[in-house]
Coordinates of C-alpha atoms and ligand atoms in Angstrom, one line a residue:
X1204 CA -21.4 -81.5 48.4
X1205 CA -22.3 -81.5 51.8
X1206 CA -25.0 -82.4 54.7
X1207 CA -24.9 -81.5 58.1
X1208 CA -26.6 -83.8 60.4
X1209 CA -27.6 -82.8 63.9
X1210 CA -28.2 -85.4 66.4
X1211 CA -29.8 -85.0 70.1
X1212 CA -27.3 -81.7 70.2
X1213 CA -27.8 -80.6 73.7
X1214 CA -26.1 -77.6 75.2
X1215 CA -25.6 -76.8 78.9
X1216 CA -24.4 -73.3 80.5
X1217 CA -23.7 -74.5 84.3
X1218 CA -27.2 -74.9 84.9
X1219 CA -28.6 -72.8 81.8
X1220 CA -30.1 -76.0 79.5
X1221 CA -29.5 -73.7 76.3
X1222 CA -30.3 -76.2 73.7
X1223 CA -32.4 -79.5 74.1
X1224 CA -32.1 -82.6 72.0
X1225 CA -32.0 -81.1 68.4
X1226 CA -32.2 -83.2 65.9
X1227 CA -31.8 -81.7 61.9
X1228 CA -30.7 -83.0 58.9
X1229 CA -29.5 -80.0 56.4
X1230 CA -29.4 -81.0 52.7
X1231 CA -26.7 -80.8 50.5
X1232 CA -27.4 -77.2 48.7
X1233 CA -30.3 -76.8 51.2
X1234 CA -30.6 -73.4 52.5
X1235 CA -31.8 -73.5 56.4
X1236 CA -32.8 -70.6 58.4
X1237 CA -33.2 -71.4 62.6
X1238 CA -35.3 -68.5 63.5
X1239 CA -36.6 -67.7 67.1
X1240 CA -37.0 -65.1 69.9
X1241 CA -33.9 -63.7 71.8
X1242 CA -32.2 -66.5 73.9
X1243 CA -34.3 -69.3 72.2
X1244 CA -30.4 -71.7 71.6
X1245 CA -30.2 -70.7 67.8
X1246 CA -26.7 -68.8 67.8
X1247 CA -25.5 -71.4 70.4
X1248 CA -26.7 -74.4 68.0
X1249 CA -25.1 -72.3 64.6
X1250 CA -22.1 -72.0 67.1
X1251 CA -21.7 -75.3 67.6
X1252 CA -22.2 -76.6 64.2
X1253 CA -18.7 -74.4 63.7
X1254 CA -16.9 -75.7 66.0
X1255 CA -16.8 -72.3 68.3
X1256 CA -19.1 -73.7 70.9
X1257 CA -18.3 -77.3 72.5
X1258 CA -20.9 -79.6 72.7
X1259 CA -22.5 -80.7 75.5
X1260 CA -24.1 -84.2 74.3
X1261 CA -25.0 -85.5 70.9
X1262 CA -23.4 -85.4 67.6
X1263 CA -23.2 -83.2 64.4
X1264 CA -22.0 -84.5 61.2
X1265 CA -20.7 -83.1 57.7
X1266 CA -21.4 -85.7 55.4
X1267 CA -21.5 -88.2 57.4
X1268 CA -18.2 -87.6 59.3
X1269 CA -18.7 -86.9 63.2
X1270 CA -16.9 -83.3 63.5
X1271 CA -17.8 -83.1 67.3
X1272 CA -14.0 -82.5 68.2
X1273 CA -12.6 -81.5 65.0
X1274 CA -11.5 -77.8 65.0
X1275 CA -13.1 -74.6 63.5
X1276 CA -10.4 -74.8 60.9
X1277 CA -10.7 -78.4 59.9
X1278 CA -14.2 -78.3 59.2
X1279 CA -14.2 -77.0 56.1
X1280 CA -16.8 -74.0 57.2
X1281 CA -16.7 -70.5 56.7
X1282 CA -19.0 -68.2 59.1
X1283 CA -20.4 -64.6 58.2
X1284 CA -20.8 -62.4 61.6
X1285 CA -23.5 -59.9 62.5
X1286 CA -20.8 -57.5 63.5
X1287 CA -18.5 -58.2 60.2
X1288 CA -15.2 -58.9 62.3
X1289 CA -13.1 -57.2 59.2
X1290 CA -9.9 -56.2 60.2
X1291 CA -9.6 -52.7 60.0
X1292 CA -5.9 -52.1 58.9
X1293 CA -6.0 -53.9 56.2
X1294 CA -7.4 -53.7 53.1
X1295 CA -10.3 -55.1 51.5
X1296 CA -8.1 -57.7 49.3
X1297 CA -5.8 -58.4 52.1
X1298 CA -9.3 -59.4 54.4
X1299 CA -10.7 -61.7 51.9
X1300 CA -7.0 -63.0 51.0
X1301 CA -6.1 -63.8 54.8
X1302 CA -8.0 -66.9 55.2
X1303 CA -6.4 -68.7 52.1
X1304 CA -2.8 -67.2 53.4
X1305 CA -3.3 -68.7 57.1
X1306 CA -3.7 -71.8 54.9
X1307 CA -0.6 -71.2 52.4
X1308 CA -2.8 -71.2 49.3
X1309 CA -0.6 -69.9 45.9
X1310 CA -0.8 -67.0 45.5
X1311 CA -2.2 -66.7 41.8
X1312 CA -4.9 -68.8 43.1
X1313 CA -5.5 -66.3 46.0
X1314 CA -6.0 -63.5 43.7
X1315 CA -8.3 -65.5 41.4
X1316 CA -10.6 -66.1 44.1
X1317 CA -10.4 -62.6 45.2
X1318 CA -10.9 -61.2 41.7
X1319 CA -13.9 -63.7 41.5
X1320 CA -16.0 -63.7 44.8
X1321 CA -15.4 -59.6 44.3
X1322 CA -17.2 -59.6 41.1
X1323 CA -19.8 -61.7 42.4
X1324 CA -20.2 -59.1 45.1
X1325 CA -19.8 -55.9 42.9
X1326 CA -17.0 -54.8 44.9
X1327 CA -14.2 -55.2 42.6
X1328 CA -13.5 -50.7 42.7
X1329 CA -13.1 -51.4 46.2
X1330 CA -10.3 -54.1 46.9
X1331 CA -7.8 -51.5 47.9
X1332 CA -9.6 -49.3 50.6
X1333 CA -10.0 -50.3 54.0
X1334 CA -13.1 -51.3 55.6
X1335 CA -13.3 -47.8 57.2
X1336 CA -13.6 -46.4 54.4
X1337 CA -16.8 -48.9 53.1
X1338 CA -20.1 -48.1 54.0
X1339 CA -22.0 -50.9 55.9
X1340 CA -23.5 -52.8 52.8
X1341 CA -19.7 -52.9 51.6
X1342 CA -18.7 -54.0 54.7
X1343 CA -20.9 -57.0 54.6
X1344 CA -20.2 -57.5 51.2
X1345 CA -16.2 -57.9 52.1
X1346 CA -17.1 -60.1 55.0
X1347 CA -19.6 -62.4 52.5
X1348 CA -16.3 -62.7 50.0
X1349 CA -13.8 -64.0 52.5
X1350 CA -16.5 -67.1 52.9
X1351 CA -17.1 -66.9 49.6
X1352 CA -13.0 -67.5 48.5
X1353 CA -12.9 -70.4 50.9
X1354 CA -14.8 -72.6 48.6
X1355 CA -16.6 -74.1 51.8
X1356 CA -18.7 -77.0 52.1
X1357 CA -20.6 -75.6 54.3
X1358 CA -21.8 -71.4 55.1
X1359 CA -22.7 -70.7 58.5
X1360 CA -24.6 -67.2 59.1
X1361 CA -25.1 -65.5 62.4
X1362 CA -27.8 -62.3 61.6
X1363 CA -25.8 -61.4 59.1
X1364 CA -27.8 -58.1 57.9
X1365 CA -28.5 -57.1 61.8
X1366 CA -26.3 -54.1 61.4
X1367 CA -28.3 -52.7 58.1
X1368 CA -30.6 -50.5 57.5
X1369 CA -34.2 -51.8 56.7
X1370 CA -33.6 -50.2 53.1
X1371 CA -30.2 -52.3 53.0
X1372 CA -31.5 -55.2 55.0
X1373 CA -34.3 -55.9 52.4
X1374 CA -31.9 -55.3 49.0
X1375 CA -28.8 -57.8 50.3
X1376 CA -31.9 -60.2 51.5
X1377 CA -32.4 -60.5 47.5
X1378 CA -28.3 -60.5 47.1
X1379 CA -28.2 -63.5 49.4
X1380 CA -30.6 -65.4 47.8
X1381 CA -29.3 -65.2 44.1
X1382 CA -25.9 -65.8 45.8
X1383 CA -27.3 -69.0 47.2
X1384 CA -28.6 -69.9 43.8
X1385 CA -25.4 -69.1 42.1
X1386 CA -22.5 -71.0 44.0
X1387 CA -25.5 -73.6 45.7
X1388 CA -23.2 -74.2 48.8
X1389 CA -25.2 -75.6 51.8
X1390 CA -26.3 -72.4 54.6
X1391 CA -27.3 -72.1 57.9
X1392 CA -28.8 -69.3 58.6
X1393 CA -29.2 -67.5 62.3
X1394 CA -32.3 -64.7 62.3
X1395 CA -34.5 -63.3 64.8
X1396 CA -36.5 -61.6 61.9
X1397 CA -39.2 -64.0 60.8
X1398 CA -39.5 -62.3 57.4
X1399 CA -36.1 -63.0 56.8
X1400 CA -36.5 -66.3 57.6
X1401 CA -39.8 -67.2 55.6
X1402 CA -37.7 -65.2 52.3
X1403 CA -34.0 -66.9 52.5
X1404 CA -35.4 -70.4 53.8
X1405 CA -35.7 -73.2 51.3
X1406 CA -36.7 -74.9 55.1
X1407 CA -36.8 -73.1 58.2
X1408 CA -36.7 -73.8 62.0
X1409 CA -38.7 -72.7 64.3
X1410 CA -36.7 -72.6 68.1
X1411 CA -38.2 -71.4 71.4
X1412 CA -36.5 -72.3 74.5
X1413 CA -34.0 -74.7 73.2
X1414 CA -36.5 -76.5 71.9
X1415 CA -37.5 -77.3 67.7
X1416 CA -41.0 -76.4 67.2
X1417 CA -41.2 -77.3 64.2
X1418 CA -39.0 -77.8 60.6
X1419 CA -41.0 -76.7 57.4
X1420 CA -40.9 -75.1 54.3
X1421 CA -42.0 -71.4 54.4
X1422 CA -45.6 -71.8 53.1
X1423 CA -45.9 -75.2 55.6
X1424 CA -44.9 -73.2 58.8
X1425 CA -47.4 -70.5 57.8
X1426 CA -50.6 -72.5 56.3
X1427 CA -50.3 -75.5 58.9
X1428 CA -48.6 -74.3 62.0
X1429 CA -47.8 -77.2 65.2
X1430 CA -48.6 -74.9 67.5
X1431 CA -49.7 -72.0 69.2
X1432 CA -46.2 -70.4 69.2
X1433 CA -45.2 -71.2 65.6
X1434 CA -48.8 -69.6 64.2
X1435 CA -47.8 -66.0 66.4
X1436 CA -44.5 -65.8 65.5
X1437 CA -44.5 -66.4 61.7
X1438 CA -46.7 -63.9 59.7
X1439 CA -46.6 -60.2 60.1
X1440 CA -49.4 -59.0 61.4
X1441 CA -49.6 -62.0 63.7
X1442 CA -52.4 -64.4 63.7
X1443 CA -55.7 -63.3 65.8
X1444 CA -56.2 -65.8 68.6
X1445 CA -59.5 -65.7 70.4
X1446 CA -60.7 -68.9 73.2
X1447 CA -63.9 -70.6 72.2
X1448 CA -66.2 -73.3 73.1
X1449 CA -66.9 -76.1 70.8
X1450 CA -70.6 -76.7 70.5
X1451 CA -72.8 -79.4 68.9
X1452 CA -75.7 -78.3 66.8
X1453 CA -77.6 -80.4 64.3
X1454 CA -74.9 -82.5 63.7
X1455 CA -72.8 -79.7 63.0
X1456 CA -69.3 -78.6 65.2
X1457 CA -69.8 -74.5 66.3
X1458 CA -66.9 -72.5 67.8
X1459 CA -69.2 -70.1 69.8
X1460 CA -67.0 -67.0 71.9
X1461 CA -67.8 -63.9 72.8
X1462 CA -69.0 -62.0 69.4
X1463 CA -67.8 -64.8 67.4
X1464 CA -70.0 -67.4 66.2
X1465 CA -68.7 -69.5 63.2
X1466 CA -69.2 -73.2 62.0
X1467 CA -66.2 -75.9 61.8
X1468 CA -65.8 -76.8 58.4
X1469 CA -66.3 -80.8 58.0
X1470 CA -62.6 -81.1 57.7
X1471 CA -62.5 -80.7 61.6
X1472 CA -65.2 -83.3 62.2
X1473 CA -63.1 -85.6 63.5
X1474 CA -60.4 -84.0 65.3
X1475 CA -62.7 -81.2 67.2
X1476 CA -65.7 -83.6 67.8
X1477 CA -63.4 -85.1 70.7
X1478 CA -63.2 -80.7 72.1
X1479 CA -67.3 -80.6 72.4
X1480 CA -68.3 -78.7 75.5
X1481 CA -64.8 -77.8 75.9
X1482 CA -62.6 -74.7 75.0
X1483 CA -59.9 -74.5 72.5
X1484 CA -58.2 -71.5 70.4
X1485 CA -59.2 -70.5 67.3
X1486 CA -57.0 -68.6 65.0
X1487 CA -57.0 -66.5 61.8
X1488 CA -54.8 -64.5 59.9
X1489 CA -56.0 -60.5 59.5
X1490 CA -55.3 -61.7 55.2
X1491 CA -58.7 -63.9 55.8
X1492 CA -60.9 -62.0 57.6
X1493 CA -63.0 -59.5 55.1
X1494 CA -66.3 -57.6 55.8
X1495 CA -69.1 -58.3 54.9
X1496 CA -72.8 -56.5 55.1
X1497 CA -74.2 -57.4 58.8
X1498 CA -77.8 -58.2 56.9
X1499 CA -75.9 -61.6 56.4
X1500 CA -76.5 -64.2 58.7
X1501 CA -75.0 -64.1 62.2
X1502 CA -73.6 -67.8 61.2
X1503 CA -70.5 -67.8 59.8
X1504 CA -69.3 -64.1 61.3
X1505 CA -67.4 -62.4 64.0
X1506 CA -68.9 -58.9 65.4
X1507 CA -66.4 -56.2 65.6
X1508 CA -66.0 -52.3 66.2
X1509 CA -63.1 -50.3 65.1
X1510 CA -60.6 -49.5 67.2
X1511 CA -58.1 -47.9 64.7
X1512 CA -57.8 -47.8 60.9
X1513 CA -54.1 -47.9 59.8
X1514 CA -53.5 -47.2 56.0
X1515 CA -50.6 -49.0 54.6
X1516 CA -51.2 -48.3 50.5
X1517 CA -51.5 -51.2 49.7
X1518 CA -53.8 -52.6 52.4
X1519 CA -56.0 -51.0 55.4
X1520 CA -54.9 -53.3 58.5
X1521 CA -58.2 -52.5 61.4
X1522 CA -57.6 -53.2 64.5
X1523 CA -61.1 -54.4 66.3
X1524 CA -62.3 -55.1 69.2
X1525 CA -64.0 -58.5 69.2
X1526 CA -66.0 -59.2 73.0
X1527 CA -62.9 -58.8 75.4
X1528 CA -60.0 -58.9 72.6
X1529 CA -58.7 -57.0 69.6
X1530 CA -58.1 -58.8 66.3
X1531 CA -56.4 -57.7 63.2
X1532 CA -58.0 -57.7 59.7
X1533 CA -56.1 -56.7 56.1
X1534 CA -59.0 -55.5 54.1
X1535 CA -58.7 -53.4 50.6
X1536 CA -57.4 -50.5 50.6
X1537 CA -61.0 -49.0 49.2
X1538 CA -62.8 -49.5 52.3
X1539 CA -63.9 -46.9 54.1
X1540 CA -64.3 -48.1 57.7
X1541 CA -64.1 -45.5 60.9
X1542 CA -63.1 -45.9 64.3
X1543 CA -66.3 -47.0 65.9
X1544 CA -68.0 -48.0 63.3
X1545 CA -69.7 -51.7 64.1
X1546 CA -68.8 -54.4 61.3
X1547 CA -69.6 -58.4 60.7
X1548 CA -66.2 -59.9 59.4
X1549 CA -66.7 -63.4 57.9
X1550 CA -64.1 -66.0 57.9
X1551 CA -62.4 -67.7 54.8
X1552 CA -63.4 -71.5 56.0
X1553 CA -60.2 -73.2 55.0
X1554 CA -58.2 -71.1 56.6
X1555 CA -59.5 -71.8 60.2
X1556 CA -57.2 -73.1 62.8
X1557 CA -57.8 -74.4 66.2
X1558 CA -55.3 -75.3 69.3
X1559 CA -55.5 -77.5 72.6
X1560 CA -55.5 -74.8 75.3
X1561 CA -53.6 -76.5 77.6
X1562 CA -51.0 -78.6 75.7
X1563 CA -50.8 -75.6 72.4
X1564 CA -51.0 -77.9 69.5
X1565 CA -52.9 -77.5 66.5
X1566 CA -55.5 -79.8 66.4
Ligands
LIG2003 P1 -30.0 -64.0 70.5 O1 -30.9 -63.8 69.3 O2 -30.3 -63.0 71.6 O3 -28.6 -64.2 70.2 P2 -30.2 -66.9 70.6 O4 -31.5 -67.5 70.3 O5 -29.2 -66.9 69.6 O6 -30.5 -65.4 71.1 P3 -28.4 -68.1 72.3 O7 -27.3 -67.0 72.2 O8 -28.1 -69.4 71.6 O9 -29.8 -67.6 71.9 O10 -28.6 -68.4 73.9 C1 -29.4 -69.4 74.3 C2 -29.4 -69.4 75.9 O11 -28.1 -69.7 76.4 C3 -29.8 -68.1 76.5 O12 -30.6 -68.3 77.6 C4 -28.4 -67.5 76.9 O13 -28.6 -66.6 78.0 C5 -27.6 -68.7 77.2 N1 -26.2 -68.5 76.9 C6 -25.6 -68.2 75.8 N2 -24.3 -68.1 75.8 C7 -24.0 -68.4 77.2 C8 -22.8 -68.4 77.9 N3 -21.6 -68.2 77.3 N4 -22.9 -68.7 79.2 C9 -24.1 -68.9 79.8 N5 -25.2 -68.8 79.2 C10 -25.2 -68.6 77.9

């Protein structure tokens, strides 16, 4: 059993204000991914959480105890690197074992938990070689099972598959996961991979300059972004952005931009009415565009030529320009568009979204 909570956590670096007032509360089995660009305070928050980081102002707490000066060690954590930090003259039973020695475990209950958090791992043939002799998936298998024989209440990740190859990356993504679902320890989980972060998450958080942008589940963050930041950086290939005006016509909202003329569903009635003569950004995902013949109606569409076609398989992702700007649409992989070619894309209505220029929300 455990929950962390994180209250107005504030970091400062001399005069670097690292992280700003974040507040979290972490669930007791929950797994939580902080995700975020380079430098955005996630490793420093993760960092703090165990104890290796002091804390500048505010308050973190395992299950309700206040742990802000308790050390690494009395925390009850256990903390998987990016880099591994094995140690590389001893063994791969001795490195999962040295933890529980440092804290003068028996040792027939040492080698149970080895023998156990190796078979969970698969890398029982291994326990006698030394991590030189492991290849980088090992590796990070070794390093998972000396958190793993702790029995912590609580697992702290920093980028844990950085060092992988995509191949690898993607296969001990799964591992992680049925892991998580197997021994149902509480994680916090450091990425700058957004994919990662949307497919480990039960919740994730979105950070950008020390600041929370928002806390969600996966689908939440990507259907109903806060802001302008959280709708680019979740979703691969990002959203399309373009600036338009909001428009009154027969009663009706229109977001009218160069090449793109499209009608606000009525769900928007209320919250755009208050944008009308002004400009705001509208976004959609490449997944919700599609083309359609350009006899339809100039209503409901966006004009666009092909600017490149790139075949994934699976999908054909075109890049078009659109007026001034290029936007992404995923179409089937049977059409047969060409560069140059002029098309009218239409818009899946519920999936509109529109921002305040100036402050980035959604509205
Ligand atoms: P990355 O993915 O690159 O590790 P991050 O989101 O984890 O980035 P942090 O490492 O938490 O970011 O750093 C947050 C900010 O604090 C950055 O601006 C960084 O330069 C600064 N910072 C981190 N550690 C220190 C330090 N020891 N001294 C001064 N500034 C620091």
């Amino acid at each position: 059993m455990a929950q962390v909570a994180i209250r107005n956590l504030n970091k400062m670096y001399d005069d670097v204000h690292a992280v700003k007032d974040v507040n979290l509360d972490i669930r007791d089995k929950e797994f939580v991914v902080l995700v975020g660009p380079s430098g955005c305070g996630k490793t420093t928050t993760l960092r703090m959480v165990a104890g290796l980081e002091s804390i500048t102002s505010g308050r973190i707490l395992i299950d309700d105890q206040v742990v802000n000066d308790l050390a690494p060690m009395d925390r009850d954590i256990a903390m998987v690197f990016q880099n591994y930090a094995l140690y590389p003259h001893m063994s791969v039973y001795d490195n999962m074992a040295f933890g529980l020695k440092m804290r003068k475990f028996e040792k027939s209950e040492i080698q149970k938990r080895v023998q156990d958090a190796a078979e969970i791992l698969g890398i029982q043939d291994y326990l006698k070689r030394k991590p030189r002799q492991l290849s980088g998936g090992q590796r990070q298998r070794v390093a998972l099972g000396r958190a793993i024989v702790r029995h912590p209440r609580v697992f702290l990740f920093d980028e844990p598959l950085s060092n992988l190859d995509a191949k690898l990356r993607v296969q001990m993504r799964v591992e992680l996961k049925k892991l998580h679902e197997r021994l149902g320890t509480t994680a916090i989980y450091v990425t700058h991979d957004q994919v990662e972060a949307m497919t480990l998450g039960d919740r994730v958080v979105v950070m950008r300059d020390g600041w929370v942008q928002q806390v969600g589940d996966p689908m939440e963050l990507y259907n109903e972004p806060a802001n302008l930041f959280v709708a680019g950086f979740i979703g691969s290939p990002a959203m399309n952005f373009a600036t338009v005006r909001i428009t009154a016509e027969n009663g009706d909202l229109w977001a009218v931009g160069d090449g793109i003329r499209l009608k606000a569903p009525a769900a928007f009635a209320n919250s755009l009415g208050p944008y009308t003569g002004k400009e705001v950004v509208f976004g959609i995902r490449p997944e919700n565009l599609r083309i359609v013949p350009d006899t339809d109606p100039a209503e409901m569409s966006i004009d666009a030529i092909v600017e490149v076609v790139e075949r994934l398989g699976s999908e054909i992702l075109l890049d078009v320009a659109v007026g001034p700007i290029t936007m992404v649409a995923a179409v089937e992989p049977t059409v047969r568009a060409k560069v140059h070619d002029r098309l009218r894309l239409a818009v899946n209505p519920d999936r509109l979204h529109f921002f305040d220029i100036e402050r980035e929300t959604a509205i």
